[in-house]
Amino acid sequence: MAPPASFLWARRIFLALLTVFVLLPVFVMVTSSLKPLEDVTGKFRWIPSGLTIRPYIDIWDTVPLADYFVNSLIVAGAATVCSVVIAVFAAYAVSRYSFRGKRVFTVTVLSTQMFPGILFLLPLFLIYVNIGNATGIALFGSRGGLILTYLTFSLPFSIWMLIGYFDSVPRDLDEAAEVDGCGPLGALFRVIVPAAVPGIVAVAVYAFMTAWGEVLFASVMTNDATRTLAVGLQGYSTQNDVYWNQIMAASLVVSVPVVAGFLLLQRYLVTGLTAGAVK
Amino acid sequence: MTITADPGTGKRTAGGNLPGTAPRRRRSGRLRRIGLPYLFLLPALVLELLVHLVPMLIGIVVSFRELTQFYLRDWTASPWAGLDNYAVSVDFDAPAGEALLASFATTCLFTVASVGLCWLLGTAAAVFMQETFRGRGFLRTLFLVPYALPVYAAVITWAFMFQRDNGIINHVLHDQLGLTDSPPFWLLGDNAFVTLLVVSVWKGWPFAFLIMMAGLQNIPRDIYEAAALDGAGTWQQIRRITLPSLRPVNQVLVLVLFLWTFNDFNTPFVLFGKAAPASADLVSIHIYQSSFQTWNFGTGSAMSVLLLLFLLVVTGLYLLFTSRGKKATDGH
């Protein structure tokens, strides 16, 4: 049965307005990144006085953007890999075994989701500074400290989602694998992990985006050498000028890898959420 | 039912009654079974302890101490402050307490408005896009762009759009539509609240959309067919089938959105910098500022602990009154 006209019109209008709302910043970001400086410091212009790719060349010199990029890649990449591996093991234990403290574990992990970042920013700052003073291991200001911090941010959600996902893999499969002589690790890597690939990809995407977009800890816990994009982008404002065209160009450049990756993998995210988190 | 969940009745112990090697094998088997899950959990446990729970405990200890920059090298040497930090935080007649209360009220209002709007847009978009139509796949991808963009890149663009003299918002509202006498400030004063809300909803609604789409996929198609046979129209199907079926998903979604929005630091921080205007002074920014600006970590920690207590109570009550909560605390 075809939907009535009222539904079709409501849908058209709603989706059109939403599209404008969603696209407006993207439009501004793209067009402004191609404008000369006068066009972004003066009144906003729909039609630029001239198009230029100058901002895309200058962004690399105004601030050491390439260094920030590398820092962000290392930090987000390492945090993602560690977080996914750790979450797979933890979720496997919760999904397939019964043991004392299981409930305490799941509830604790879930409740760390509700901690305001600000609550452990101060103590973590103190811990890292004190560890540095006592042992000489530089956690504060280092990439390692940031990786350690970030990988725990995505961990609770990842574990939670993978538990749901692993639960949806029939137990007969890993029982059969164990009967065939696989140990628990064999069953995990030969049966459960391959069957849960969409969930694992979804979790990895989530972890990477969390780390790539984090601002608070990055702004407190990095120094000149380890600064990530989240902090580095603020460098385009000087005392006298704000290079809005360069900021927009740099924003676009740092967004393209994550947005492209995300859009390529988004169908995994939807299937992953369907099976894992939404049950 | 699994063999591992209940070793007493599983196949594995069936052979254990055989004489000879059986007891030894059973014992090592059981040891392995008992130890293994903990081994798998260990990395997650250690990290959660190290980065979340230990800092939280230290935060609670620090909230009872007078921790200023002089004690940064060794916080354990800082003098005991008793309940002073809490007294300062909740003394609503003094400047510090008054500011905290105002910021808390702002945060509550902001969170309710933002979560409500995100939920509304996300649900409506998901429901409208449940059926296939031309361009659906494209729109679905497009709507996820705000979610995929890094916070700082997206929010900095909004900050540019809301600039008073060279932003697109004032250009349209003032120059082109003539809706205002003079171009308003959006990042200062009372308007900052609206600005923050717009940006937060833009950034947050795709998550609601994503979760709702996932939730809709779990509704069996034949319910709709049966309803259509009984004469229910499209709108009626949405009201009677789609929305009620989404209820359990809603409960998780609203809780997650609430916690994320309430604790959001990134959006106001990129939009306004270290000091947000009073109308948009969210608690997380407020605590950050009062801690790192004055280097008074004791008071900052006390405020954080109060915030956590509030979140615990709200979440607890929420779980108590929703069916989802029972499921979550029952464990898996």
mmCIF file with all atom_site columns, C-alpha atoms in Angstrom, chain B residues 38 47 54 64 83 89 113 119 127 134 136 175 187 193 214 223 232 270:
data_model
loop_
_atom_site.group_PDB
_atom_site.id
_atom_site.type_symbol
_atom_site.label_atom_id
_atom_site.label_alt_id
_atom_site.label_comp_id
_atom_site.label_asym_id
_atom_site.label_entity_id
_atom_site.label_seq_id
_atom_site.pdbx_PDB_ins_code
_atom_site.Cartn_x
_atom_site.Cartn_y
_atom_site.Cartn_z
_atom_site.occupancy
_atom_site.B_iso_or_equiv
_atom_site.pdbx_formal_charge
_atom_site.auth_seq_id
_atom_site.auth_comp_id
_atom_site.auth_asym_id
_atom_site.auth_atom_id
_atom_site.pdbx_PDB_model_num
ATOM 1  C CA . TYR B 1 38  ? 39.972 -13.445 34.599 1.00 0.00 ? 38  TYR B CA 1
ATOM 2  C CA . LEU B 1 47  ? 43.364 -0.112  32.389 1.00 0.00 ? 47  LEU B CA 1
ATOM 3  C CA . VAL B 1 54  ? 42.299 5.115   40.721 1.00 0.00 ? 54  VAL B CA 1
ATOM 4  C CA . PHE B 1 64  ? 39.284 16.860  50.964 1.00 0.00 ? 64  PHE B CA 1
ATOM 5  C CA . LEU B 1 83  ? 34.939 19.608  54.137 1.00 0.00 ? 83  LEU B CA 1
ATOM 6  C CA . SER B 1 89  ? 31.272 24.727  46.420 1.00 0.00 ? 89  SER B CA 1
ATOM 7  C CA . ALA B 1 113 ? 16.919 20.984  25.371 1.00 0.00 ? 113 ALA B CA 1
ATOM 8  C CA . TRP B 1 119 ? 16.003 12.658  20.015 1.00 0.00 ? 119 TRP B CA 1
ATOM 9  C CA . VAL B 1 127 ? 11.023 6.796   10.935 1.00 0.00 ? 127 VAL B CA 1
ATOM 10 C CA . ARG B 1 134 ? 15.004 7.188   -4.199 1.00 0.00 ? 134 ARG B CA 1
ATOM 11 C CA . ARG B 1 136 ? 17.563 7.126   0.749  1.00 0.00 ? 136 ARG B CA 1
ATOM 12 C CA . ASP B 1 175 ? 22.048 41.778  5.767  1.00 0.00 ? 175 ASP B CA 1
ATOM 13 C CA . LEU B 1 187 ? 29.404 33.951  20.922 1.00 0.00 ? 187 LEU B CA 1
ATOM 14 C CA . PHE B 1 193 ? 23.248 29.553  24.868 1.00 0.00 ? 193 PHE B CA 1
ATOM 15 C CA . ALA B 1 214 ? 19.409 0.140   14.069 1.00 0.00 ? 214 ALA B CA 1
ATOM 16 C CA . ILE B 1 223 ? 3.534  -6.822  11.933 1.00 0.00 ? 223 ILE B CA 1
ATOM 17 C CA . ALA B 1 232 ? -4.244 0.790   9.591  1.00 0.00 ? 232 ALA B CA 1
ATOM 18 C CA . VAL B 1 270 ? 36.170 24.872  20.950 1.00 0.00 ? 270 VAL B CA 1
#
